[in-house]
mmCIF file of the C-alpha atoms, coordinates in Angstrom:
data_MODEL
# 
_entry.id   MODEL 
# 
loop_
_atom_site.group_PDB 
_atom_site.id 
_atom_site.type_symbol 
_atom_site.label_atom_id 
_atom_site.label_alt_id 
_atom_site.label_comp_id 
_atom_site.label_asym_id 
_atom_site.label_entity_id 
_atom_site.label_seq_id 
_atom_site.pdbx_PDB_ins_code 
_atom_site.Cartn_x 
_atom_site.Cartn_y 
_atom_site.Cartn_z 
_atom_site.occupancy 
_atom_site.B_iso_or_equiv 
_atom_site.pdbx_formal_charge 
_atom_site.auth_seq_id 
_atom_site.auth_comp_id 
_atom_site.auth_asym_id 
_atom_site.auth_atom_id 
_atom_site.pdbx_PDB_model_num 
ATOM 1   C CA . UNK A 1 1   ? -19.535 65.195 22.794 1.00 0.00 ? 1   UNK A CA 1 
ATOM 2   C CA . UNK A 1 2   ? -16.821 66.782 20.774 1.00 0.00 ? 2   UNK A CA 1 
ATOM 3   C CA . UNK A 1 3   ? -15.524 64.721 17.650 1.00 0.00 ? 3   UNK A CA 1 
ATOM 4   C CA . UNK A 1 4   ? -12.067 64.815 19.117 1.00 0.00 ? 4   UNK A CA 1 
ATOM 5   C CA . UNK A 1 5   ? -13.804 63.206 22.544 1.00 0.00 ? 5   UNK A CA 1 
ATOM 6   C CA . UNK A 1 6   ? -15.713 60.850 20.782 1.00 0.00 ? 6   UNK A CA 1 
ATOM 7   C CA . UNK A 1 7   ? -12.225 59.549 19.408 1.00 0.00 ? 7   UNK A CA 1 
ATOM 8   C CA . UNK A 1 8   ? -10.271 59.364 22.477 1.00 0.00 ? 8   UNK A CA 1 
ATOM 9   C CA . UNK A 1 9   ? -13.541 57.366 24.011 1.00 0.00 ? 9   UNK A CA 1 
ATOM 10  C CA . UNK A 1 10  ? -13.422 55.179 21.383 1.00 0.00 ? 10  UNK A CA 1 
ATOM 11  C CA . UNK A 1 11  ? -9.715  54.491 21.446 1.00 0.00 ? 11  UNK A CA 1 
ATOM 12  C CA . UNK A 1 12  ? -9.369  54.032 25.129 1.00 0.00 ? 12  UNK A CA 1 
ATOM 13  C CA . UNK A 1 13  ? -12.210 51.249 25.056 1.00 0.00 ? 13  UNK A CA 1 
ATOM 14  C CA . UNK A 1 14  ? -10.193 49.551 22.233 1.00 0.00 ? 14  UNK A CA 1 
ATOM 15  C CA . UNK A 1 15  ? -6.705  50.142 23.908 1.00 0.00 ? 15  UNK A CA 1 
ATOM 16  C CA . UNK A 1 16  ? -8.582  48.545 27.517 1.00 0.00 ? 16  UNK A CA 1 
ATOM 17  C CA . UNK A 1 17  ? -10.006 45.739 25.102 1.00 0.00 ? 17  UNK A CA 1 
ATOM 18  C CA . UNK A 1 18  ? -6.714  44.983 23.714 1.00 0.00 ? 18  UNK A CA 1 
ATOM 19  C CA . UNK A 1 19  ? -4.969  45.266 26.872 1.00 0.00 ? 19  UNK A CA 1 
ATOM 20  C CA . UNK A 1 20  ? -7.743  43.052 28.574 1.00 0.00 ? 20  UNK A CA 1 
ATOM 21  C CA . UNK A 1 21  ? -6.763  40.439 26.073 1.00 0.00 ? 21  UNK A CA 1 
ATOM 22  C CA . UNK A 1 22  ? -3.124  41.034 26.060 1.00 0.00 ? 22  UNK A CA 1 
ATOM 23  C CA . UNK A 1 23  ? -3.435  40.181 29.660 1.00 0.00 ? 23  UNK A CA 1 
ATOM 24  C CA . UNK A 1 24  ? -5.370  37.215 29.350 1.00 0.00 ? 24  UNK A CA 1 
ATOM 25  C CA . UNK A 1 25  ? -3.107  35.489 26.824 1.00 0.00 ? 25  UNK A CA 1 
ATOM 26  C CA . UNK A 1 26  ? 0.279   36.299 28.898 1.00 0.00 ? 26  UNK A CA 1 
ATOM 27  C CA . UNK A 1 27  ? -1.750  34.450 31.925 1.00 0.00 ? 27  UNK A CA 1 
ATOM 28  C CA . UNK A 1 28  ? -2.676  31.740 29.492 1.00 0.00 ? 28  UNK A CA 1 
ATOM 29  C CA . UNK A 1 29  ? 1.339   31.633 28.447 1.00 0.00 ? 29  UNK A CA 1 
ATOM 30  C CA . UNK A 1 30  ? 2.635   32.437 31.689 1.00 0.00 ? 30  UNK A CA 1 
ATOM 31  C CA . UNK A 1 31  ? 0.206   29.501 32.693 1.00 0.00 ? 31  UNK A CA 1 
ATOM 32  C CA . UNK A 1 32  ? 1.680   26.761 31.305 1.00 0.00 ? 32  UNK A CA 1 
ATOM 33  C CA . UNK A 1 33  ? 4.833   26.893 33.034 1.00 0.00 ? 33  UNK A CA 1 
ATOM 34  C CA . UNK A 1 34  ? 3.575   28.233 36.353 1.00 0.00 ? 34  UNK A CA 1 
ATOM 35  C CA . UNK A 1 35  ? 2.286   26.042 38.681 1.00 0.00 ? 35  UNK A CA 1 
ATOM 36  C CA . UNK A 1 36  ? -0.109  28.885 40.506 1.00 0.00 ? 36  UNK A CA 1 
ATOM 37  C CA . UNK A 1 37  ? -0.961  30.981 37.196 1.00 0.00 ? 37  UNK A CA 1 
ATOM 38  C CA . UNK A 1 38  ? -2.520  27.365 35.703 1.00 0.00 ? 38  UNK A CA 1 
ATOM 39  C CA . UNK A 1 39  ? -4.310  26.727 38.998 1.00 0.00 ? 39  UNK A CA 1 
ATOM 40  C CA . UNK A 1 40  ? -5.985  29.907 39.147 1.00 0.00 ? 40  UNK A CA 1 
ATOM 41  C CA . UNK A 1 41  ? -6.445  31.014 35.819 1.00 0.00 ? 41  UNK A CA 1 
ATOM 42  C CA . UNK A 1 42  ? -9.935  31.420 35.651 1.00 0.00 ? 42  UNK A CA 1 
ATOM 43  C CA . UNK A 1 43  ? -9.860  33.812 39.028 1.00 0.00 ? 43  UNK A CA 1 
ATOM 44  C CA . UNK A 1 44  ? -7.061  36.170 37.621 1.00 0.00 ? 44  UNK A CA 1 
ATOM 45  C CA . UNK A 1 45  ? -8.496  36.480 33.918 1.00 0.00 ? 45  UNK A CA 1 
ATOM 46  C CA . UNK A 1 46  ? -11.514 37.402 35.732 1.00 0.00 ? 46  UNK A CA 1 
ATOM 47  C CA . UNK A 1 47  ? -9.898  40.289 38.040 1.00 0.00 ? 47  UNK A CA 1 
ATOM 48  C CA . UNK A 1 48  ? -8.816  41.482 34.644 1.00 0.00 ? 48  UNK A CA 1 
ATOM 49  C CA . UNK A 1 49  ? -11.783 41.437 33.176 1.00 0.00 ? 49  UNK A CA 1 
ATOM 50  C CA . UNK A 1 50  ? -13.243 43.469 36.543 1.00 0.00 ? 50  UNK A CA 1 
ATOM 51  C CA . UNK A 1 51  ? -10.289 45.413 37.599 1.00 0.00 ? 51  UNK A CA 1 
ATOM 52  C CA . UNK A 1 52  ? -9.138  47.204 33.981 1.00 0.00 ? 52  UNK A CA 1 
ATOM 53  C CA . UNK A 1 53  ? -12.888 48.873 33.561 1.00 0.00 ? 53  UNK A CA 1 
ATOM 54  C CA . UNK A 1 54  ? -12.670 50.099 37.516 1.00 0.00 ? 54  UNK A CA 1 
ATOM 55  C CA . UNK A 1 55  ? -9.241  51.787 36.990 1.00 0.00 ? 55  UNK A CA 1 
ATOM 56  C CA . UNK A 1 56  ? -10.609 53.510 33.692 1.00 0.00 ? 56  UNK A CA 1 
ATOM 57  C CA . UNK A 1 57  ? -13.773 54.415 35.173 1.00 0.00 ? 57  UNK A CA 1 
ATOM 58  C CA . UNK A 1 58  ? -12.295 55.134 38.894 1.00 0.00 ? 58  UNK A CA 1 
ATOM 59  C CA . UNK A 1 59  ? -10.909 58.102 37.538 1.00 0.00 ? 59  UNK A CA 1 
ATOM 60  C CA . UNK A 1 60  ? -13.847 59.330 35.904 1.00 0.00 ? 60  UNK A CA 1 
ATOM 61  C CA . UNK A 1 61  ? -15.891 59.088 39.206 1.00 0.00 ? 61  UNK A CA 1 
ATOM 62  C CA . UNK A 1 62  ? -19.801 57.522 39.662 1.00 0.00 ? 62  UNK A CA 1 
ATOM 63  C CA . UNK A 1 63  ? -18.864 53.765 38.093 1.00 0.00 ? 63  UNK A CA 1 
ATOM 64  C CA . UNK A 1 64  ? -22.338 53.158 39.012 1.00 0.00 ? 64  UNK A CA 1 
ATOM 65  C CA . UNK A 1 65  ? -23.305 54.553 36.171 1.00 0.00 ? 65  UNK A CA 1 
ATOM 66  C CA . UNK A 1 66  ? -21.765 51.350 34.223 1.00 0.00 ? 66  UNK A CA 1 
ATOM 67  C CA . UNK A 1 67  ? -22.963 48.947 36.072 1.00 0.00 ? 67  UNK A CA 1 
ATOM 68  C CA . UNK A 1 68  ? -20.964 48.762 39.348 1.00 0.00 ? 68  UNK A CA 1 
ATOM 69  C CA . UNK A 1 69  ? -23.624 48.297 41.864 1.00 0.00 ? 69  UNK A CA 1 
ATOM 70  C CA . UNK A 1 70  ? -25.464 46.477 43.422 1.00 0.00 ? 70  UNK A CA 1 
ATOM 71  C CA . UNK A 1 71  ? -28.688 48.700 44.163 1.00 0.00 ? 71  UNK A CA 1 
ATOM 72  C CA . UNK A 1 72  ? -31.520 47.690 44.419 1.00 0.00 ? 72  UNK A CA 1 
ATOM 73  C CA . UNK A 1 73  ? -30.542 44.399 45.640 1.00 0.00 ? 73  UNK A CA 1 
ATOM 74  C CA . UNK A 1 74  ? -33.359 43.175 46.462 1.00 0.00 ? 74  UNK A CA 1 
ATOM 75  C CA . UNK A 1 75  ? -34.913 43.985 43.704 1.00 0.00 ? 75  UNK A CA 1 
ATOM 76  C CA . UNK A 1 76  ? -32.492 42.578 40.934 1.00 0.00 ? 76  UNK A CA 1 
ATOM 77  C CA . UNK A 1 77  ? -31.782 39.172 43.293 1.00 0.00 ? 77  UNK A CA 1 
ATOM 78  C CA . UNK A 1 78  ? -36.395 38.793 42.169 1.00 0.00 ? 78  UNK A CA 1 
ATOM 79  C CA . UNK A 1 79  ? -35.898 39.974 39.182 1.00 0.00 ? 79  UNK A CA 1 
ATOM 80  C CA . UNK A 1 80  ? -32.505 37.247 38.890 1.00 0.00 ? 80  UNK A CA 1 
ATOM 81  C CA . UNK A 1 81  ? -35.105 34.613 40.232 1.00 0.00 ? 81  UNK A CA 1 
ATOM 82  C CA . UNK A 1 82  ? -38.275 35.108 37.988 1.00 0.00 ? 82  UNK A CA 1 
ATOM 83  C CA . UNK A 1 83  ? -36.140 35.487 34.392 1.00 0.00 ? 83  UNK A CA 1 
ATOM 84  C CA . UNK A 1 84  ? -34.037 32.102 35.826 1.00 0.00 ? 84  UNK A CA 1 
ATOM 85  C CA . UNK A 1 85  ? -37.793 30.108 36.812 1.00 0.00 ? 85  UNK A CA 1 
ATOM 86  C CA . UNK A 1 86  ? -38.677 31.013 33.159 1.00 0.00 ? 86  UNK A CA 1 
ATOM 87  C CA . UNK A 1 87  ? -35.947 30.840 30.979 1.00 0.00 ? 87  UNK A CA 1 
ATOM 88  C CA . UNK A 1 88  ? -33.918 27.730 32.235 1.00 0.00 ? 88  UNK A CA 1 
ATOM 89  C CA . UNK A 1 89  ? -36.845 25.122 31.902 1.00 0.00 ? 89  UNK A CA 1 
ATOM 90  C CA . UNK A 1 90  ? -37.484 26.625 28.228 1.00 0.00 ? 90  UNK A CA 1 
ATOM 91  C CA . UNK A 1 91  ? -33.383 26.085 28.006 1.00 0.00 ? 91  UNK A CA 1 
ATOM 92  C CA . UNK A 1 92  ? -33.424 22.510 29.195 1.00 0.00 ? 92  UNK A CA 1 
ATOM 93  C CA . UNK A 1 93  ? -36.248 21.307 27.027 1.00 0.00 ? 93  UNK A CA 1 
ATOM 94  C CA . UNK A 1 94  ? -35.052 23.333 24.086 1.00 0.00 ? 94  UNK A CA 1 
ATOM 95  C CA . UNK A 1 95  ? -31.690 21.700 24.267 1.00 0.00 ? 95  UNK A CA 1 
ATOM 96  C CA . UNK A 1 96  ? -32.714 18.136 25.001 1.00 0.00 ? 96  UNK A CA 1 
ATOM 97  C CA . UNK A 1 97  ? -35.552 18.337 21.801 1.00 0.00 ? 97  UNK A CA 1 
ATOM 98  C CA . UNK A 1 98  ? -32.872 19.780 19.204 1.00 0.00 ? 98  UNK A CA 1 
ATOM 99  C CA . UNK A 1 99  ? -30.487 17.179 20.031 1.00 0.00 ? 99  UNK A CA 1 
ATOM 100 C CA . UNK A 1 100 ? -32.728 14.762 19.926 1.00 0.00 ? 100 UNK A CA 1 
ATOM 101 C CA . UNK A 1 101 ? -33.659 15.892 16.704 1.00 0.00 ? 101 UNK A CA 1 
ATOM 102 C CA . UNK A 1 102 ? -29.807 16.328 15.694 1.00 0.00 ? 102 UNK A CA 1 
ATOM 103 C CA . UNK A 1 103 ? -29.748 12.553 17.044 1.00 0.00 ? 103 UNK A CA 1 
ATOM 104 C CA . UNK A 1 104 ? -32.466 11.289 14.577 1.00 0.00 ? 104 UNK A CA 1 
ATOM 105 C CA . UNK A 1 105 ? -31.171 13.659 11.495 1.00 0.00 ? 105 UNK A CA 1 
ATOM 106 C CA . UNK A 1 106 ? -27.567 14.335 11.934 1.00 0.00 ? 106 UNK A CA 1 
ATOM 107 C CA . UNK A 1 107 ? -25.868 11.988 14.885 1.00 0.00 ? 107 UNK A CA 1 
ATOM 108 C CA . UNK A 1 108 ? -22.602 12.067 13.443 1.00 0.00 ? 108 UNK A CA 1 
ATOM 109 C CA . UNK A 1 109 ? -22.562 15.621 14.623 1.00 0.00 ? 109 UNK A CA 1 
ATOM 110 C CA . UNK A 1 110 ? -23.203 14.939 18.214 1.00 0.00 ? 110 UNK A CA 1 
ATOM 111 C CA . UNK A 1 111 ? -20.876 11.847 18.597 1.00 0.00 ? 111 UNK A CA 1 
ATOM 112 C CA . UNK A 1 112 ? -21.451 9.973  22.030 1.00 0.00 ? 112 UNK A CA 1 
ATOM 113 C CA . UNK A 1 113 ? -24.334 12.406 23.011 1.00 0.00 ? 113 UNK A CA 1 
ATOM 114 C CA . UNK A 1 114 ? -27.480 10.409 21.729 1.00 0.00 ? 114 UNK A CA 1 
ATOM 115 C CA . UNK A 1 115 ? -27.450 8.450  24.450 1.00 0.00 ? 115 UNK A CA 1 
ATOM 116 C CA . UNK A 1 116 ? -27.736 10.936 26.491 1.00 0.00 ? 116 UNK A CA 1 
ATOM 117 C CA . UNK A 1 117 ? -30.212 12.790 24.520 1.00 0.00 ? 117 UNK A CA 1 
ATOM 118 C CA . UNK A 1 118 ? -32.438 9.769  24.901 1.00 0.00 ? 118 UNK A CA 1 
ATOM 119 C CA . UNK A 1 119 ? -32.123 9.210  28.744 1.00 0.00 ? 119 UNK A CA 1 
ATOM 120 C CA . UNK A 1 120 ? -31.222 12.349 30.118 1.00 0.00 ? 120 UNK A CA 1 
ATOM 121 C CA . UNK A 1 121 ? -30.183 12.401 34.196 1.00 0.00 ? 121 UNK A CA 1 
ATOM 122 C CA . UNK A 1 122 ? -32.277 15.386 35.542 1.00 0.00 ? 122 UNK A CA 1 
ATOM 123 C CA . UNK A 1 123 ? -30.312 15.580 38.590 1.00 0.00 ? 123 UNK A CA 1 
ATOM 124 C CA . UNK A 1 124 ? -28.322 18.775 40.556 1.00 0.00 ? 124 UNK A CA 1 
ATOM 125 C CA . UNK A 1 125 ? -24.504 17.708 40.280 1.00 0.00 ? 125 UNK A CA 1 
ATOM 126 C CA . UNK A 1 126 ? -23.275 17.256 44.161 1.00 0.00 ? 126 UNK A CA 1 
ATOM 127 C CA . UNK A 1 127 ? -21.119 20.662 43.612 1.00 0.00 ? 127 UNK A CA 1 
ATOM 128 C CA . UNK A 1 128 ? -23.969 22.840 42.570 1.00 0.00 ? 128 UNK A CA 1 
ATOM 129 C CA . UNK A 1 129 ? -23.413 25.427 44.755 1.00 0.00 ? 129 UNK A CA 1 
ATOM 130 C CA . UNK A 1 130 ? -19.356 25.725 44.216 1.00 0.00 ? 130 UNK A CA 1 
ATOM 131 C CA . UNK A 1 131 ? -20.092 25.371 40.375 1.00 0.00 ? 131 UNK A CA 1 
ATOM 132 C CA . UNK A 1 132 ? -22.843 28.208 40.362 1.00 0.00 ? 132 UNK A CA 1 
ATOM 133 C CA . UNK A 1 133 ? -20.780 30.345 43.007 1.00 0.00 ? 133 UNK A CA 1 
ATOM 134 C CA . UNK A 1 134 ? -17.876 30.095 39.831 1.00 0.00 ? 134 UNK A CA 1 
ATOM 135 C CA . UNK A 1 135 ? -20.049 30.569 36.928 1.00 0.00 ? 135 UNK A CA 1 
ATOM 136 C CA . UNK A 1 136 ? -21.202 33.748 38.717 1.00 0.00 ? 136 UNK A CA 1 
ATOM 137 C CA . UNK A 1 137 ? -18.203 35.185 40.138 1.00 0.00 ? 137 UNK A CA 1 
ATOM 138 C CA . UNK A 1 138 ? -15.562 33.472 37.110 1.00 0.00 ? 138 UNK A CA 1 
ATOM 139 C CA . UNK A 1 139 ? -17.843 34.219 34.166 1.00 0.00 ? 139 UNK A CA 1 
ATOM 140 C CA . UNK A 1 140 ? -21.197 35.844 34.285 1.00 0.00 ? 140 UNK A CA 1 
ATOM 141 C CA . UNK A 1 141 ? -20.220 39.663 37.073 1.00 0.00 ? 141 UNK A CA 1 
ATOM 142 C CA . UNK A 1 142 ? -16.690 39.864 34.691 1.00 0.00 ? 142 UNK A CA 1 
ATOM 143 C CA . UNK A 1 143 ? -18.234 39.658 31.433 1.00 0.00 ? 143 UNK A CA 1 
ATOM 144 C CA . UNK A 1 144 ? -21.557 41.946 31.886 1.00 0.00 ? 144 UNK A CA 1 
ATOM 145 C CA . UNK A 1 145 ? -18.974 44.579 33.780 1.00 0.00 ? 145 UNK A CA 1 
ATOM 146 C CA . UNK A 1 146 ? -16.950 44.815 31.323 1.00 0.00 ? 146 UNK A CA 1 
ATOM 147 C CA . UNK A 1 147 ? -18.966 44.627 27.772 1.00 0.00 ? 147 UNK A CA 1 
ATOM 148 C CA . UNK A 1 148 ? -22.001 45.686 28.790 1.00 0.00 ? 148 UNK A CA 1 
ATOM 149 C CA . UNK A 1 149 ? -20.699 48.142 31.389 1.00 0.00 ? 149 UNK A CA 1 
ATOM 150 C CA . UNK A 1 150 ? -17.471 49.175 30.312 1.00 0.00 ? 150 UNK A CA 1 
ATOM 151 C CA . UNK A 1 151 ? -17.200 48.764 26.692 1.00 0.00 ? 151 UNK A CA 1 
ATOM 152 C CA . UNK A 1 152 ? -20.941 49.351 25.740 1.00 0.00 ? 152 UNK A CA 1 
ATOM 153 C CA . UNK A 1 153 ? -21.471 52.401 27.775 1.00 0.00 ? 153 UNK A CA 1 
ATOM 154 C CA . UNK A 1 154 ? -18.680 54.020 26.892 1.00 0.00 ? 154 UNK A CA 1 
ATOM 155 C CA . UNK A 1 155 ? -18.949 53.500 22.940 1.00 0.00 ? 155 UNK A CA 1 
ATOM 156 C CA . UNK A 1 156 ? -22.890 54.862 23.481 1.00 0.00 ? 156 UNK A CA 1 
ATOM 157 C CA . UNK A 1 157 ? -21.510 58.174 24.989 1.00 0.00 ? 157 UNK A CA 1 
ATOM 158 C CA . UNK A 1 158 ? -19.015 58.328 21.789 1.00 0.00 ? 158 UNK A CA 1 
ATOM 159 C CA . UNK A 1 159 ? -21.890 57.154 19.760 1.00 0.00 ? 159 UNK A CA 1 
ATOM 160 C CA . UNK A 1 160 ? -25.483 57.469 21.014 1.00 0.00 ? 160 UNK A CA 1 
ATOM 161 C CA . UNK A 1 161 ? -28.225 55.453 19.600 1.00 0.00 ? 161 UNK A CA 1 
ATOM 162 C CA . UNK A 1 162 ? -30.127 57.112 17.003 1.00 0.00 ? 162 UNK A CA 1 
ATOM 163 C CA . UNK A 1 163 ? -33.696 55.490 18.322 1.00 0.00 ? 163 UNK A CA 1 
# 
């Protein structure tokens, strides 16, 4: 890639970052006096977050490339499952022993949460679903489209790895 390339990669990632967040703070603003905007914040800073990469990369053709696909489904959903089986119980037990230990050595920087730390509730809130549905769809597909799709794969064809 040509120097002058590289530079025009590397300031249209920054110029979609800045617009991305340009966006999200006139929602935020626009928010507060707009009854609709507040309600549905979450779902419109996350079509920013997934629609500003797919107009940049639209026009570039094969967004698969960035991670806009979902192929091999099957294969990612077991893949999704096996990391989730072992890295959430490690989470869980991780979390509850260091604030346990942040109860015994430092509880003045986990105010009301030593309780809690002592008799956890290991129970599945009665909105699971809806609240894993939003993490997914609000949070998690938004974010890995467009850093790790978007920003990072265009700033390693301006600047490939070395190793």
């Amino acid at each position: 890639m040509a120097v002058d390339e590289r530079r025009r990669t590397i300031a249209e990632v920054v110029i979609v970052f800045a617009l991305a967040i340009g966006a999200t703070s006139a929602l935020y603003n626009v928010g507060q006096s707009v009854g609709f905007v507040h309600r549905n914040l979450h779902a419109l800073v996350a079509l920013v977050f997934l629609g500003l990469p797919q107009l940049m990369l639209r026009r570039r053709g094969n967004i698969e490339r960035y991670g806009f696909t979902t192929q091999p489904l099957k294969l990612g959903l077991v893949i999704a499952g096996v990391a989730i089986a072992i890295v959430l119980p490690l989470f869980a037990g991780g979390f509850v022993v260091a604030l346990r230990l942040a109860c015994a050595h430092a509880p003045q920087m986990v105010p009301g949460s030593c309780f809690r730390a002592a008799h956890p509730l290991w129970r599945v809130p009665g909105d699971f679903a809806l609240q894993a549905a939003a993490q997914l769809l609000v949070i998690a597909l938004p974010e890995e489209l467009f850093f790790r799709g978007f920003v990072q794969g265009r700033l390693e064809e301006a600047l490939p790895p070395r190793w």
